[in-house]
Structure formats: structure tokens, C-alpha cells
XYZ file of C-alpha atoms in Angstrom:
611
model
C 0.000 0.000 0.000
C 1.300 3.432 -1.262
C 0.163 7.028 0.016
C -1.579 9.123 -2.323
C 0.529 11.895 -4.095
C 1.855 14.726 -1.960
C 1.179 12.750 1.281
C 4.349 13.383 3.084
C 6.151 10.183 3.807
C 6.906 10.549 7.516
C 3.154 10.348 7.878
C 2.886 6.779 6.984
C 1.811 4.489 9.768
C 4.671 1.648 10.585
C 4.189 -1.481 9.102
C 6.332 -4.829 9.371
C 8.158 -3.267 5.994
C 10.328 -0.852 8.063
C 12.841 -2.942 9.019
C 13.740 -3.615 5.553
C 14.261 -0.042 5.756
C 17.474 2.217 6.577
C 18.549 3.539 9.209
C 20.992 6.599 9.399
C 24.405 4.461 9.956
C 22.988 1.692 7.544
C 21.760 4.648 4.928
C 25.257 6.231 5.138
C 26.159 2.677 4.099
C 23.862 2.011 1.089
C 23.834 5.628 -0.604
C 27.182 6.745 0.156
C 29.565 4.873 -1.298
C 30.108 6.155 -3.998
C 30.923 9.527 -2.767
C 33.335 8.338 0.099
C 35.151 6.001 -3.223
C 35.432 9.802 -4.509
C 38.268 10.154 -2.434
C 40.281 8.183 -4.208
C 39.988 9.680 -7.371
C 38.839 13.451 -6.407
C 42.095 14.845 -5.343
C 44.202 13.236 -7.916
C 42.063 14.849 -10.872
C 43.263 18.395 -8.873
C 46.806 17.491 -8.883
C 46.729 16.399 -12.435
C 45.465 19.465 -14.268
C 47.619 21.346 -11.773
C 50.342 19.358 -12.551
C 50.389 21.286 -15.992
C 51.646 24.726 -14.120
C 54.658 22.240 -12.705
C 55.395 23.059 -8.800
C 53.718 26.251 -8.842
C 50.414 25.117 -9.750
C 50.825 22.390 -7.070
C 50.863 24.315 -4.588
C 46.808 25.786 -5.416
C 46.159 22.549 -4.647
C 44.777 23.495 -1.102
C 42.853 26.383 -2.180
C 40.846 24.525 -5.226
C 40.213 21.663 -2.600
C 38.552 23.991 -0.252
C 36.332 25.612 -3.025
C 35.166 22.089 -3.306
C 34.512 21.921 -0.017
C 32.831 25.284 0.110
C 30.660 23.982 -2.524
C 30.003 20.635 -0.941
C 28.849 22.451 2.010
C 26.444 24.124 0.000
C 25.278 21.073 -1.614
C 24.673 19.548 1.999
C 22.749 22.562 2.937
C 20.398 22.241 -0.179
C 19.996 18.629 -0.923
C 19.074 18.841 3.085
C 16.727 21.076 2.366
C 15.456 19.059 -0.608
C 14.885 16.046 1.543
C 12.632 17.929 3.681
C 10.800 19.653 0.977
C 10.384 16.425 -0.806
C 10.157 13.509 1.291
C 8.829 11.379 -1.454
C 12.547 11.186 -2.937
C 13.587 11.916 -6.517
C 16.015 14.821 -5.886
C 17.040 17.456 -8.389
C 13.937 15.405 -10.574
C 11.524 16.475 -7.475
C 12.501 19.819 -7.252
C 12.713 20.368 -10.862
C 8.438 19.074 -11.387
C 7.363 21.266 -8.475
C 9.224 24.357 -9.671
C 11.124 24.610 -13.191
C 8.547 22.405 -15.182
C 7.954 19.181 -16.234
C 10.590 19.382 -19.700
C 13.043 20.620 -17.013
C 12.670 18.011 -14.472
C 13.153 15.439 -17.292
C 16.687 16.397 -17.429
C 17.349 16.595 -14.198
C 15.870 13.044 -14.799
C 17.550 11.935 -17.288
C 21.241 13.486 -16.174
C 20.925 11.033 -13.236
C 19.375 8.144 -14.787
C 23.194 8.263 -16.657
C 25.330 9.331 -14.144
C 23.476 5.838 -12.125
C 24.401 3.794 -14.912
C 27.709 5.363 -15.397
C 28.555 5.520 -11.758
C 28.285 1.232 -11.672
C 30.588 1.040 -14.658
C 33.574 3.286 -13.329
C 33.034 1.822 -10.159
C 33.256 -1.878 -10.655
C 35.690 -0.917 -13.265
C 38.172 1.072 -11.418
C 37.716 -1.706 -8.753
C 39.172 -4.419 -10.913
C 41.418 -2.378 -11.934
C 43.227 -2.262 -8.247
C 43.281 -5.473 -8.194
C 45.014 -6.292 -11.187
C 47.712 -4.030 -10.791
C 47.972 -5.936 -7.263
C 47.799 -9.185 -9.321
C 49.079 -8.915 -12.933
C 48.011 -12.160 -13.882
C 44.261 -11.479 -13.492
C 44.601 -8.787 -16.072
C 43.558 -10.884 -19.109
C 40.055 -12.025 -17.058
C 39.493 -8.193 -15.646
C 35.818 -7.849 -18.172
C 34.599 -11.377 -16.689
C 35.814 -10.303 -13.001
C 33.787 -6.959 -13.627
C 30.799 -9.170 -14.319
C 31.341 -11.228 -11.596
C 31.771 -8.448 -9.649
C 28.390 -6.836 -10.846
C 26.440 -9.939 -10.541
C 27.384 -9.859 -6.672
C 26.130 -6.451 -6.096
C 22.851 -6.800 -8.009
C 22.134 -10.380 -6.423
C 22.828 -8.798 -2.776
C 20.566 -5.819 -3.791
C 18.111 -8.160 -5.245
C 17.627 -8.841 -1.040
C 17.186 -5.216 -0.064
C 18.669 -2.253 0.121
C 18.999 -3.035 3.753
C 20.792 -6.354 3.227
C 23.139 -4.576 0.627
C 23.957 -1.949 3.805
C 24.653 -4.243 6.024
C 26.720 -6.102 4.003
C 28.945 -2.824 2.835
C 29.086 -1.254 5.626
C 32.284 -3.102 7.085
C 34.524 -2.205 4.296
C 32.779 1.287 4.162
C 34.269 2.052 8.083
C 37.424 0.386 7.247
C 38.421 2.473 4.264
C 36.812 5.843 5.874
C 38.912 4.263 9.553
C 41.843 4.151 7.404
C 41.679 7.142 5.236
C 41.297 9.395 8.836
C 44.090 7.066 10.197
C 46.663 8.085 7.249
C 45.357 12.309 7.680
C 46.107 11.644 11.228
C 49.391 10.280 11.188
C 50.505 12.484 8.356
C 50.009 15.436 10.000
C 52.642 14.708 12.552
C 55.614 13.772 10.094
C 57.311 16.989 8.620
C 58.172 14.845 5.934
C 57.816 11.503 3.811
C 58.435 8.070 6.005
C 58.653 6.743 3.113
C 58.513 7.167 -1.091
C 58.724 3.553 -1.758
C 56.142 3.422 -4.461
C 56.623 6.437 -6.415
C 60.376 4.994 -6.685
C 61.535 4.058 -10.617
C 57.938 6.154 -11.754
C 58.252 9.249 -14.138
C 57.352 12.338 -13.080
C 54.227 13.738 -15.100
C 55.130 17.348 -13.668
C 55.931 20.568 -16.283
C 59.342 21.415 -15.539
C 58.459 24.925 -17.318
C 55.436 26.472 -15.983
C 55.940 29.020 -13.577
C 52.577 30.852 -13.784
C 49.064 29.539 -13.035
C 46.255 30.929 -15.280
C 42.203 31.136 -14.284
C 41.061 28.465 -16.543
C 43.878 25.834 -15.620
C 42.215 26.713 -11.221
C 38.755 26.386 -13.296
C 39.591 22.988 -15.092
C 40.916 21.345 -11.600
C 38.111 22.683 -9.549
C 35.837 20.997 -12.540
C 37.996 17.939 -12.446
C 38.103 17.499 -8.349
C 34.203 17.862 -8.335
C 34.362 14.327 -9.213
C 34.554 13.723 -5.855
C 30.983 15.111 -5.196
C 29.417 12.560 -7.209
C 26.874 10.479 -4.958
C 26.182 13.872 -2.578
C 22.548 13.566 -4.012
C 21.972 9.964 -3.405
C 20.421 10.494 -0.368
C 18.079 12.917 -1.128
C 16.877 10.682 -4.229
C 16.464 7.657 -1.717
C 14.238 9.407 1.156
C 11.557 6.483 0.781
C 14.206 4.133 1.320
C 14.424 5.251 5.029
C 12.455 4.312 8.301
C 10.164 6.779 10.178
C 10.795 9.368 10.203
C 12.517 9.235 7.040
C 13.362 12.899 6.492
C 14.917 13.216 9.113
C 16.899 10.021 9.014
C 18.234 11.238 5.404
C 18.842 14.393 6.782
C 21.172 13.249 9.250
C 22.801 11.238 6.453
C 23.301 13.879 4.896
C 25.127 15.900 6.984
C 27.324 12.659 8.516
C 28.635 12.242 4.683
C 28.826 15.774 3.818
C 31.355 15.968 7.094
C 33.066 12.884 6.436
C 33.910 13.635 2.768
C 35.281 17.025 3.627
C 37.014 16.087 6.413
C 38.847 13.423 3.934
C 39.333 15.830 1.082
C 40.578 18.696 2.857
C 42.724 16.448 5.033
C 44.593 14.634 1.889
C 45.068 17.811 -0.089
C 46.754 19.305 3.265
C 48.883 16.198 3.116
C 49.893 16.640 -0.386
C 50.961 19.970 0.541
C 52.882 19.657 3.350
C 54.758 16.151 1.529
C 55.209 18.168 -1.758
C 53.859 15.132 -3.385
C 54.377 15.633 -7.258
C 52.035 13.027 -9.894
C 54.054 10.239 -11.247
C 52.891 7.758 -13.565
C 51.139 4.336 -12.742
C 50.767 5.045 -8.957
C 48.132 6.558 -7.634
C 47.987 9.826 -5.297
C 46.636 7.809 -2.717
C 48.686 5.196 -2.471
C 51.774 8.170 -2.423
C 49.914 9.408 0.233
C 49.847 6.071 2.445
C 53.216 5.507 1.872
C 54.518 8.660 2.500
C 51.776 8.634 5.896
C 51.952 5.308 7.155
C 55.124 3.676 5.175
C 55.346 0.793 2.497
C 54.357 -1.958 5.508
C 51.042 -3.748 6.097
C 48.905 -0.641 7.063
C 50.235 0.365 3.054
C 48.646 -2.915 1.558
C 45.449 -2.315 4.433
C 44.232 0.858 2.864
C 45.010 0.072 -1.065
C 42.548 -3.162 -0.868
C 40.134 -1.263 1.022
C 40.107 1.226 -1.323
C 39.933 -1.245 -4.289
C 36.921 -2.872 -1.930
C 35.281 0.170 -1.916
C 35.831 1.338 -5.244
C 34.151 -1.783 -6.478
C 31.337 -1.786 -4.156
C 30.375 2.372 -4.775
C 28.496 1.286 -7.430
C 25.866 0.477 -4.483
C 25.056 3.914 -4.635
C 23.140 3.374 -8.147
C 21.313 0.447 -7.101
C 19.737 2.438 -3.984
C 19.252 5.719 -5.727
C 17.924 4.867 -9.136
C 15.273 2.055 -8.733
C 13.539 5.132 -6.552
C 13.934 7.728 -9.441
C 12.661 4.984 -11.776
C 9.351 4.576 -9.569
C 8.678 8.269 -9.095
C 9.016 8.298 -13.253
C 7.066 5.667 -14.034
C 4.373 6.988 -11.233
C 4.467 10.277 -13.261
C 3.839 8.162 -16.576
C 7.356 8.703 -17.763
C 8.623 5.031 -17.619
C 6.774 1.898 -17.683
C 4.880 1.377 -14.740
C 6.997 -1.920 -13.934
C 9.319 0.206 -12.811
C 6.667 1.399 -9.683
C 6.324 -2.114 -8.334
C 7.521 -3.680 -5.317
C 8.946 -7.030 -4.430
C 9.240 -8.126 -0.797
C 11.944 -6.264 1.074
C 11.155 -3.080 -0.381
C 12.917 -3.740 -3.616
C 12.071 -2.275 -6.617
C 13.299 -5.197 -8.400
C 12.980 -4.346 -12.429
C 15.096 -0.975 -11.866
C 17.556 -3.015 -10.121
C 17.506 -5.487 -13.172
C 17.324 -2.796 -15.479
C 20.466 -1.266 -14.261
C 22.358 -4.218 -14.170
C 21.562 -5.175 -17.477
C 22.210 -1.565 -18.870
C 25.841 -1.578 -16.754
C 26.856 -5.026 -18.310
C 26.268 -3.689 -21.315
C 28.637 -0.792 -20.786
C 30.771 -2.758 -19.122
C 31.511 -5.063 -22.361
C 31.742 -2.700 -25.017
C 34.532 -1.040 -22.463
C 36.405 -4.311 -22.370
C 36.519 -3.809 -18.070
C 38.860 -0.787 -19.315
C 37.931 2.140 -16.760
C 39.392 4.714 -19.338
C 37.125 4.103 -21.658
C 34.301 5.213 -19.546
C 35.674 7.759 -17.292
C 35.695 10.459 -19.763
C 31.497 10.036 -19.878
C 31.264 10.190 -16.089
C 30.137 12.826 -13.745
C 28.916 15.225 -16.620
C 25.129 14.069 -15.594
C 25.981 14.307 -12.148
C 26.327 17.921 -12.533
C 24.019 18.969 -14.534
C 21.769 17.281 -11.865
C 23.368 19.687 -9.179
C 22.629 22.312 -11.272
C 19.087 22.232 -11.423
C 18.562 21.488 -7.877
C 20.040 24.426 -6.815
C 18.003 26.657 -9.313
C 15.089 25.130 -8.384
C 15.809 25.113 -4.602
C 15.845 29.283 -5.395
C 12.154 28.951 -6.934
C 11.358 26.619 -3.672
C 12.337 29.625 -1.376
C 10.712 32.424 -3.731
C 7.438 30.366 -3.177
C 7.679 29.857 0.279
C 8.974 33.114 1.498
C 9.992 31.913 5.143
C 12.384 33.344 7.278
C 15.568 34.604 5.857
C 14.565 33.210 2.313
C 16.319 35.571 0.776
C 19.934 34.264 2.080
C 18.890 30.245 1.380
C 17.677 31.521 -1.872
C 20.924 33.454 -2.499
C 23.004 30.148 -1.288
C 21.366 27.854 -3.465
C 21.878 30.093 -6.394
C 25.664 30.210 -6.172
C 25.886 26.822 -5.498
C 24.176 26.594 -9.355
C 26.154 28.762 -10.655
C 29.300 27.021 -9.324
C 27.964 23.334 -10.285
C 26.827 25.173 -13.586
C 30.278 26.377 -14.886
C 31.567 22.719 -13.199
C 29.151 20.848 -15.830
C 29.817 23.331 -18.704
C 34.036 23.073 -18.265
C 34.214 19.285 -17.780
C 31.996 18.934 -20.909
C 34.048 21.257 -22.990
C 37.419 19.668 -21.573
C 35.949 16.058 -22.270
C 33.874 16.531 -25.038
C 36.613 15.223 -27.780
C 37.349 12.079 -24.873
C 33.882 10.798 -25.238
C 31.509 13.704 -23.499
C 29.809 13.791 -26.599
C 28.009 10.852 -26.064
C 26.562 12.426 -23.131
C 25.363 15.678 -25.159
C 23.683 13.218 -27.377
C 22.141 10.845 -24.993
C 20.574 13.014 -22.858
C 18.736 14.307 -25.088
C 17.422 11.133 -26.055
C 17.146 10.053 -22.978
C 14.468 13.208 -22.407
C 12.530 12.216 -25.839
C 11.852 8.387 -24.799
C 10.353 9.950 -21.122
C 8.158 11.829 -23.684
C 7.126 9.301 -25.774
C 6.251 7.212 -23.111
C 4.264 9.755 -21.376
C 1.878 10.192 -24.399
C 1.625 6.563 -25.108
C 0.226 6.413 -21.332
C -2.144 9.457 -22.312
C -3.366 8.139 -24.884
C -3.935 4.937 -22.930
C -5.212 6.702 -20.397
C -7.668 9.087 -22.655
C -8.911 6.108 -24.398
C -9.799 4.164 -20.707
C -11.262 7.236 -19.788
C -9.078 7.475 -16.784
C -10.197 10.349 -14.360
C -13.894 10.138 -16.007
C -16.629 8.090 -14.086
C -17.484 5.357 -16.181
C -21.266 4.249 -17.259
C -22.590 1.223 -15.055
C -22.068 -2.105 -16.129
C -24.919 -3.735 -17.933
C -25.702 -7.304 -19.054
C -25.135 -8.161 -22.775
C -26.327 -11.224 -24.518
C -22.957 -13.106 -25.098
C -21.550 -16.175 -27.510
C -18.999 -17.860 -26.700
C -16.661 -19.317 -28.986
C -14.284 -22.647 -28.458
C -11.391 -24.455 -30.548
C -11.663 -27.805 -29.914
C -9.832 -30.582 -32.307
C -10.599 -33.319 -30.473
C -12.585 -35.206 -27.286
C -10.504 -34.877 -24.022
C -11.193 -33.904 -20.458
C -9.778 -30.722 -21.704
C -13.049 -30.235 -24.097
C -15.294 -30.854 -21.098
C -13.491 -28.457 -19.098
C -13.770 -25.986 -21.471
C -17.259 -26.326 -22.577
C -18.462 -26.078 -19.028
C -16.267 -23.073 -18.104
C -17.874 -21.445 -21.532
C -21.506 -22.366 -20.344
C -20.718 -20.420 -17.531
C -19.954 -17.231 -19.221
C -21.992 -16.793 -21.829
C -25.420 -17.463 -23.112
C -24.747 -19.354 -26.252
C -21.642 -21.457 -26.314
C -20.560 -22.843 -29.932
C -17.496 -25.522 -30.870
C -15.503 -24.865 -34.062
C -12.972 -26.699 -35.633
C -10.938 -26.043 -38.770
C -10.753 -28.106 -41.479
C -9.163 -28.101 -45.340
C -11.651 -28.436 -48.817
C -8.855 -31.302 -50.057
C -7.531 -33.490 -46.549
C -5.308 -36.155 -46.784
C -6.694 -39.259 -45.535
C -5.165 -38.779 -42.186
C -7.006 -35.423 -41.622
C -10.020 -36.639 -43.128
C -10.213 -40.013 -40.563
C -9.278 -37.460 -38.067
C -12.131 -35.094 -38.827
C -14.757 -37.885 -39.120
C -13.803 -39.616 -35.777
C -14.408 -36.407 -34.026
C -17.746 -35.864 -35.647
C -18.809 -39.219 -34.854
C -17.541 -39.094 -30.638
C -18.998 -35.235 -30.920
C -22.297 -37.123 -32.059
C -22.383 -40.032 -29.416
C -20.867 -37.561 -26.657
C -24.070 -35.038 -27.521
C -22.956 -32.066 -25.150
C -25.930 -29.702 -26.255
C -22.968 -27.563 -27.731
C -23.125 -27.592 -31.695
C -20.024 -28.276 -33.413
C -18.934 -25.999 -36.378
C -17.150 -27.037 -39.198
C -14.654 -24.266 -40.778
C -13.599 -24.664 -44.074
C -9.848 -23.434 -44.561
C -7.957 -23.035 -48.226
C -5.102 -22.976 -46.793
C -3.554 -25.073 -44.218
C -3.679 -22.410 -41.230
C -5.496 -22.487 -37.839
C -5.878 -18.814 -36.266
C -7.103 -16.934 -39.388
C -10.103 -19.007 -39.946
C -10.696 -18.869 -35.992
C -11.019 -14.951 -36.700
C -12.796 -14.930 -39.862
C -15.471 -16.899 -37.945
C -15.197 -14.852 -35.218
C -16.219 -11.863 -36.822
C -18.630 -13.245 -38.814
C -20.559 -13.394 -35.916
C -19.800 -9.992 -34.573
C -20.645 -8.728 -37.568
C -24.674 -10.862 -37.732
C -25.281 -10.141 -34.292
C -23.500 -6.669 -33.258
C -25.273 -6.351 -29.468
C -23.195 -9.487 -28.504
C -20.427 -9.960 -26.528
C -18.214 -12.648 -28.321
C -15.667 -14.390 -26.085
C -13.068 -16.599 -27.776
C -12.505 -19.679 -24.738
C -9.362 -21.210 -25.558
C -8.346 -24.431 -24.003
C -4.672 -25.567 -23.372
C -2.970 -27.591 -20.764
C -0.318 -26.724 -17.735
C 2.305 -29.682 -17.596
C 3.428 -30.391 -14.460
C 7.200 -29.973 -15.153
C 7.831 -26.577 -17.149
C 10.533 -28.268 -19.670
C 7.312 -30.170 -20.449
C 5.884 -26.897 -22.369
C 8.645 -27.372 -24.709
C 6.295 -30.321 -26.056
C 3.011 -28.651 -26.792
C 1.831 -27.826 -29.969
C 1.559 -23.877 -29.503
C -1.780 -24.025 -30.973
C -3.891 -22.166 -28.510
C -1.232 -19.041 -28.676
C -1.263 -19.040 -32.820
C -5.095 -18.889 -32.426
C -4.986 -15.889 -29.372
C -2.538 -14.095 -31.655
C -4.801 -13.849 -34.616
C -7.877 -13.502 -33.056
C -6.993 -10.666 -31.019
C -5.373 -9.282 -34.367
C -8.079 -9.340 -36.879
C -10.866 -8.662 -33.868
C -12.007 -6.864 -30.704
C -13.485 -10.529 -28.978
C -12.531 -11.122 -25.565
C -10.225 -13.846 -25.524
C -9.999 -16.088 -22.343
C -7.020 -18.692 -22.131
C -8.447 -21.638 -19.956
C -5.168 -23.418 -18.301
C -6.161 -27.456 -17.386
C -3.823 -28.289 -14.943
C -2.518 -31.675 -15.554
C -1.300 -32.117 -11.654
């Protein structure tokens, strides 16, 4: 059971279905993985594109970090905000319907549905990709370990989104345990216990820039807002959450939001303070625990949780989409399939739909997390974007206190996360962005084609109209029968019971070969003897087909007696054993087919179960 529209989700009474739901701890779990995996990527973006200035642009890599942080802080702020606005879930999508319009809020829509599917990709991608350069060998098998990988994470979401936190939320502590750990420790060395890994590596630092221009600061604060992808999982996932389940989300919120900058500004102090320069085939990470912690166990501790949780951030996607899907489809955007529920709260064709759609990426990459890097985060963004603009409508509408300063936050936290989505699309778009400026669109015409098809549906139903009462018609009923069985009895008596008049038909040829013709015979003859008060019609076919006939006949009779109801009764068996099906004829579903082509008759499929 479902409330109606608009009824705000913390008002739902309990039911036994909340303790498939989150808690705070257990949400942090489920929806934030991916962002907390950010870490691991977020900072090394900065130092890359700073990297181009040489030493000198190193050394902004502080201040870019906490512009990122400034504007994660924002994000918090709003997406808390959202979550109370919009309990329902759906995010930058929610906000978007209420208060830019529904074209809008299919963008919003459609920037996350990509950035979901994306997110799974990199994720189990980049995972593999750890452990391979632990393991060498495994290199060859990385796209069937991706799969492998992916099939785990579906099949454990495939039990809940509450069996998926609890099951992630052990590595999740030990990587965030371990990533405070190495801050920690590092700030108490004045220099590098160790360089270990970065030994025998070349340098990928300028050795000629001395001067650092805006757009190079613009292109790393772009690139580091990778590791703000996932802040708006939360907010999409509200539902997901026990009573009260605002305020659950909200405190979610905030506990990742101080986590993540606590990380981010912490490493980027780090790199700092160790001069760390970019060198190729190590990660700034792993520099980082070496240089923190030394090349000893604690080293080899954080590297495979990070691969862990690398692997397992695609989580994030399976507990933030299915949600979006539902509040689509409930808006008519996305087949309705999508809205359904299995047991333990999962919405269990947008977790199959995402896993299907990430495999797919996943093998025309090749398990290569190059490939699809270059695509990522763009939707994210954009996303952001119109949250924040959106958020400023939400506050021009509600006029509360001091709506003038949330309204100006949330509009420089779009206009931030705006020139973020417009640089890393311009700076990508040659690496594969391109895709993304085509598929979105796409993306936004399939939500509108489906949302006609369901008006039309629903304009031809006469949905929202009351109906005319239901009258009794005089009704025929129809039945295929090509011989006598238990199954012919069956189906004449259900057929008695629907209709009126109830009449047998069977299909025959003008020229039969002696087989057909004893065939035909013998059941006139037991039809005769049997004498079930139900006449038997014989219908004459040139060719040798079954369903055509059928329908000819069919609306024959529609046509002679047009106040009628004509029901077509078809009769097939239900083996016991379903490899059994593989031996029936088919001929009850050739008949349905062309019946319910050539005519409007009601057809009803009788199943004789033969256990």
C-alpha cells in the first residue's frame, strides 16, 4: 500500500516493511559509497590538471580543494533542504516538477538516470582495476571479473537495500577508519616516512610552468568535483528510510557531507605539506599512504580497502535509481513496472534494469575504466545544477524566514555546479563527453514518448472520467476444440458459464489427406455419441492455417449479431514440469494471436492443470 501523491512520507503508519528499511548508519552505508570512493579519485584529478603549471600550480592545490569543499557544504545545505521539501525522494527530478517544469525536471531526470548507470561502470571498473595491478596475472580475465563483480552487487541488492547496507558497511568504516588514520598520522611527520612506491615512476610534472592561469584553477576545480558525485543519493532515496525518514536522510546527509570534507581537505593538506608531485602508474593515494603510514602492512590495508570500496560504490546506483525509476514511471514517464515492489522493499525491475544496462557498458569497455571515465560525472552535474536553481524557486514560493539568504546560497551553489558541468563537458567533449550531449537528449525524448503513449492509454480508458454502469449483454462464446478430451469438457463447461450461447468450431481443409479426413470424421462421430448440447462448427480453410479461420469466424458473428459480446474460450494444458511446455503444440497461442489481431473478442485462455 502506497500514500496518495503529496502525502508526506513521515506520515505513513509503521508497518512490518520498516525494518527492511534504513537507518541513518545503515543509509550512510547504502547511498554513500560512492561519494566516500570519490576520495580516491577526487584529489588526484586536482593534482593532475595542476600538474600542468609544474610546482607552482601544485601548490593551489589546497585552495581549489577547499572551493570544493565550500561547494560541498552548500550542496549539503540544499539537498538537506530538498529532503525535507520532498520527502517522497527523486532529488534534483523532485525539485525540478514542483518548480522549473515538467521538460526541465526530465533532465534533471535523465542526467541522473546516466550518471546511475555510469557511476556502476567506473566503479566496478576502477575496482578491478586495483586489483590487477595488485595481481598482474588477473589482467587478461578483468571484463569477466567486472561481471562477476556486478552480478554480486545486483544479487545482494536483489535482497534489499537493507541487506546490501549491512553487508557494505564493514569495508565502508574500514576504508573511511583508514583514510582518517593516514590524515592523522601524516600530520605529525614533517616529511615523507617513506617514497617507496613512487620509486623508478616518471614524473608527469611541467618542468616549465611558472605561472598559473584562471582556466587551468577552473579545469581542476571541474575535475576534483568528481569527488561530489553520490552527494545527491540520499536525497533521491528518502523512501528508502524508516520513520521518520526525512529526518533520518537528513542526518545522512550531513554525517557524509562531514566525512567527505574532512577526507578531502585532510589529503590535499597532506599533499601539501609532503610536496607530493604526480608520477605515472601510482596513484595519489597510495603516495599518500606511503609517505603517511610507510610501504608496511597498514600500506597494503588501505590500497585493498580502497579497491573494496571502489568496487562496491556502485551500491550507490542500485539504492538511488530504482527510486527515481518509480517516481518516473508513477508520473507516466517510464513503464509502470518500474513502480512495483517485491518483498523487502525492492524495486526489483530498476535493479535489473540497471544491471543489465551496466553489463552492457561494461563489455563494449572491455573492463577498461578509461574508456568510460571520460562520460562520467557530466550528468551528475548537470543534476546539481538544477537542484540548486530550483531550490531558489522553492524559497521564492515559500517566502519563510531569511529566504532571501537560502535563496541566495542555493543560487551560487548553481552557478558554481553550472560552470563545473559546462568546463568538464568542454574539456571532455573530444574524450567521449559527446556521447553524453547526445544521450541526454534522447534520454528526455523516450520519457516523452512514453508519457503520451500512457495518455493516450489513459484518454482512451477514460481514466479520471466516471465510467457508465455495467450492464448485461447477450454473449456467444466461442471454443477451438480438435478433439474429445477432459480438456473439451473443461472448457465447454467453463464457456456455459460465461456466456449465453456457447458454440465448438474446428478447422478443417476443402482437399484433406486421408489422415485429416479419418481425423475429422472420428471427431464428428464421438462429438455425435458424446451429444454435449454444444453444436459443433465445421470451418472450411484453403489454406492449411489455424488462427485466421478462428477470426474470420469470429467476426462473422460480430458482424450478424453486433449487441453481442463474443468471447473466444481457448483451451490448453499446464504440464506439471515446465521443460514439459517445450512439447506442446503452440496451438492455442497461434489462435490468441490472430484472433486478437483481426478482432475486438474477448479472448480467455483456460489453463487445465494436468497435476
Amino acid at each position: 500500500m502506497t500514500t496518495a501523491p503529496g502525502t508526506p512520507a513521515d506520515e505513513e503508519p509503521p508497518d512490518a516493511g520498516e525494518r527492511h528499511r534504513l537507518t541513518a548508519v545503515t543509509g550512510l552505508a547504502a547511498l554513500s559509497l560512492d561519494a566516500m570512493a570519490s576520495v580516491a579519485y577526487g584529489p588526484e584529478a586536482i593534482v593532475l590538471v595542476l600538474a600542468a603549471a609544474g610546482a607552482h600550480g601544485l601548490g593551489f592545490t589546497l585552495p581549489v580543494t577547499l572551493a570544493i569543499a565550500a561547494l560541498l557544504a552548500v550542496l549539503v545545505a540544499s539537498y538537506r533542504q530538498v529532503i525535507a521539501a520532498f520527502p517522497d525522494g527523486g532529488g534534483s527530478y523532485a525539485v525540478a516538477r514542483t518548480h522549473l517544469g515538467r521538460r526541465t525536471s526530465l533532465v534533471a531526470a535523465g542526467s541522473l538516470v546516466l550518471d546511475y548507470v555510469l557511476n556502476v561502470a567506473v566503479a566496478v571498473t576502477a575496482g578491478l582495476a586495483a586489483l590487477t595491478s595488485a595481481f598482474p596475472t588477473l589482467y587478461d580475465d578483468r571484463l569477466w571479473l567486472c561481471l562477476a563483480v556486478l552480478a554480486l552487487i545486483t544479487a545482494v541488492n536483489l535482497r534489499g537495500i537493507v541487506e546490501s547496507a549491512r553487508a557494505f558497511i564493514v569495508p565502508t568504516v574500514v576504508f573511511v577508519g583508514s583514510i582518517l588514520v593516514l590524515i592523522a598520522v601524516g600530520l605529525f611527520r614533517s616529511e615523507p616516512v617513506s617514497t617507496a612506491t613512487a620509486a623508478g615512476h616518471a614524473s608527469v610534472l611541467a618542468d616549465d610552468a611558472t605561472t598559473v592561469g584562471a582556466l587551468l584553477l577552473l579545469k581542476a576545480f571541474a575535475s576534483g568535483c568528481a569527488a561530489l558525485t553520490g552527494v545527491e543519493a540520499i536525497a533521491n532515496a528518502v523512501p528508502s528510510f524508516r520513520v521518520p525518514r526525512a529526518r533520518r536522510a537528513q542526518h545522512a546527509e550531513v554525517a557524509l557531507g562531514a566525512v567527505l570534507g574532512v577526507m578531502l581537505i585532510g589529503l590535499s593538506v597532506l599533499i601539501s605539506r609532503f610536496h607530493l608531485q604526480p608520477v605515472e602508474g601510482v596513484t595519489v593515494l597510495a603516495q599518500l599512504a606511503d609517505a603517511s603510514l610507510g610501504h608496511n602492512w597498514a600500506f597494503y590495508v588501505l590500497q585493498f580497502a580502497t579497491m573494496i570500496l571502489l568496487a562496491l560504490s556502485a551500491n550507490t546506483s542500485f539504492g538511488g535509481l530504482p527510486v527515481l525509476l518509480k517516481l518516473l514511471a508513477r508520473d507516466n514517464h517510464l513503464p509502470h513496472v518500474f513502480a512495483l515492489k517485491a518483498d523487502r522493499q525492492v524495486h526489483r525491475h530498476g535493479v535489473l534494469a540497471l544491471a543489465a544496462v551496466s553489463t552492457v557498458l561494461i563489455v563494449f569497455s572491455g573492463g577498461d575504466t578509461n574508456t568510460l571515465v571520460p562520460l562520467f560525472a557530466i550528468g551528475v552535474f548537470v543534476g546539481f545544477t538544477i537542484a540548486q536553481v530550483g531550490m531558489v524557486g522553492h524559497w521564492r514560493a515559500e517566502r519563510g524566514p531569511r529566504w532571501r539568504g537560502k535563496a541566495l546560497l542555493n543560487g551560487f551553489g548553481g552557478l558554481l555546479t553550472g560552470v563545473a558541468a559546462v568546463v568538464v563537458t568542454a574539456t571532455k567533449f573530444e574524450e567521449g563527453a559527446w556521447l553524453i550531449v547526445i544521450a541526454l537528449p534522447l534520454l528526455v525524448v523516450a520519457f516523452e514518448a512514453v508519457h503520451r503513449a500512457y495518455a493516450r492509454i489513459g484518454e482512451r480508458l477514460g481514466l479520471g472520467r466516471v465510467p457508465e454502469h455495467p450492464h448485461r449483454d447477450r454473449s456467444v462464446v466461442i471454443v477451438p476444440v480438435s478433439s474429445l478430451s477432459r480438456l473439451t469438457s473443461e472448457a465447454l463447461t467453463a464457456a456455459a458459464s460465461l456466456g449465453d450461447e456457447v458454440r465448438a468450431v474446428t478447422v478443417c481443409h476443402p482437399d484433406p489427406d486421408p489422415e485429416d479426413r479419418s481425423a475429422l470424421h472420428a471427431l464428428e462421430r464421438s462429438w455425435a455419441e458424446w451429444d454435449p448440447g454444444v453444436p459443433l462448427v465445421r470451418l472450411s480453410s484453403e489454406r492449411r492455417a489455424l488462427g485466421r479461420p478462428i477470426a474470420a469466424y469470429v467476426r462473422d458473428v460480430m458482424a450478424s449479431e453486433p449487441a453481442a459480446r463474443v468471447t473466444v474460450l481457448i483451451p490448453e494444458t499446464e504440464p506439471e514440469r515446465l521443460w514439459q511446455r517445450l512439447l506442446q503444440n503452440q496451438r492455442g497461442a497461434v489462435v490468441a494471436h490472430a484472433v486478437r489481431k483481426e478482432t475486438d473478442a474477448v479472448i480467455c485462455r483456460l489453463r487445465f492443470r494436468l497435476f
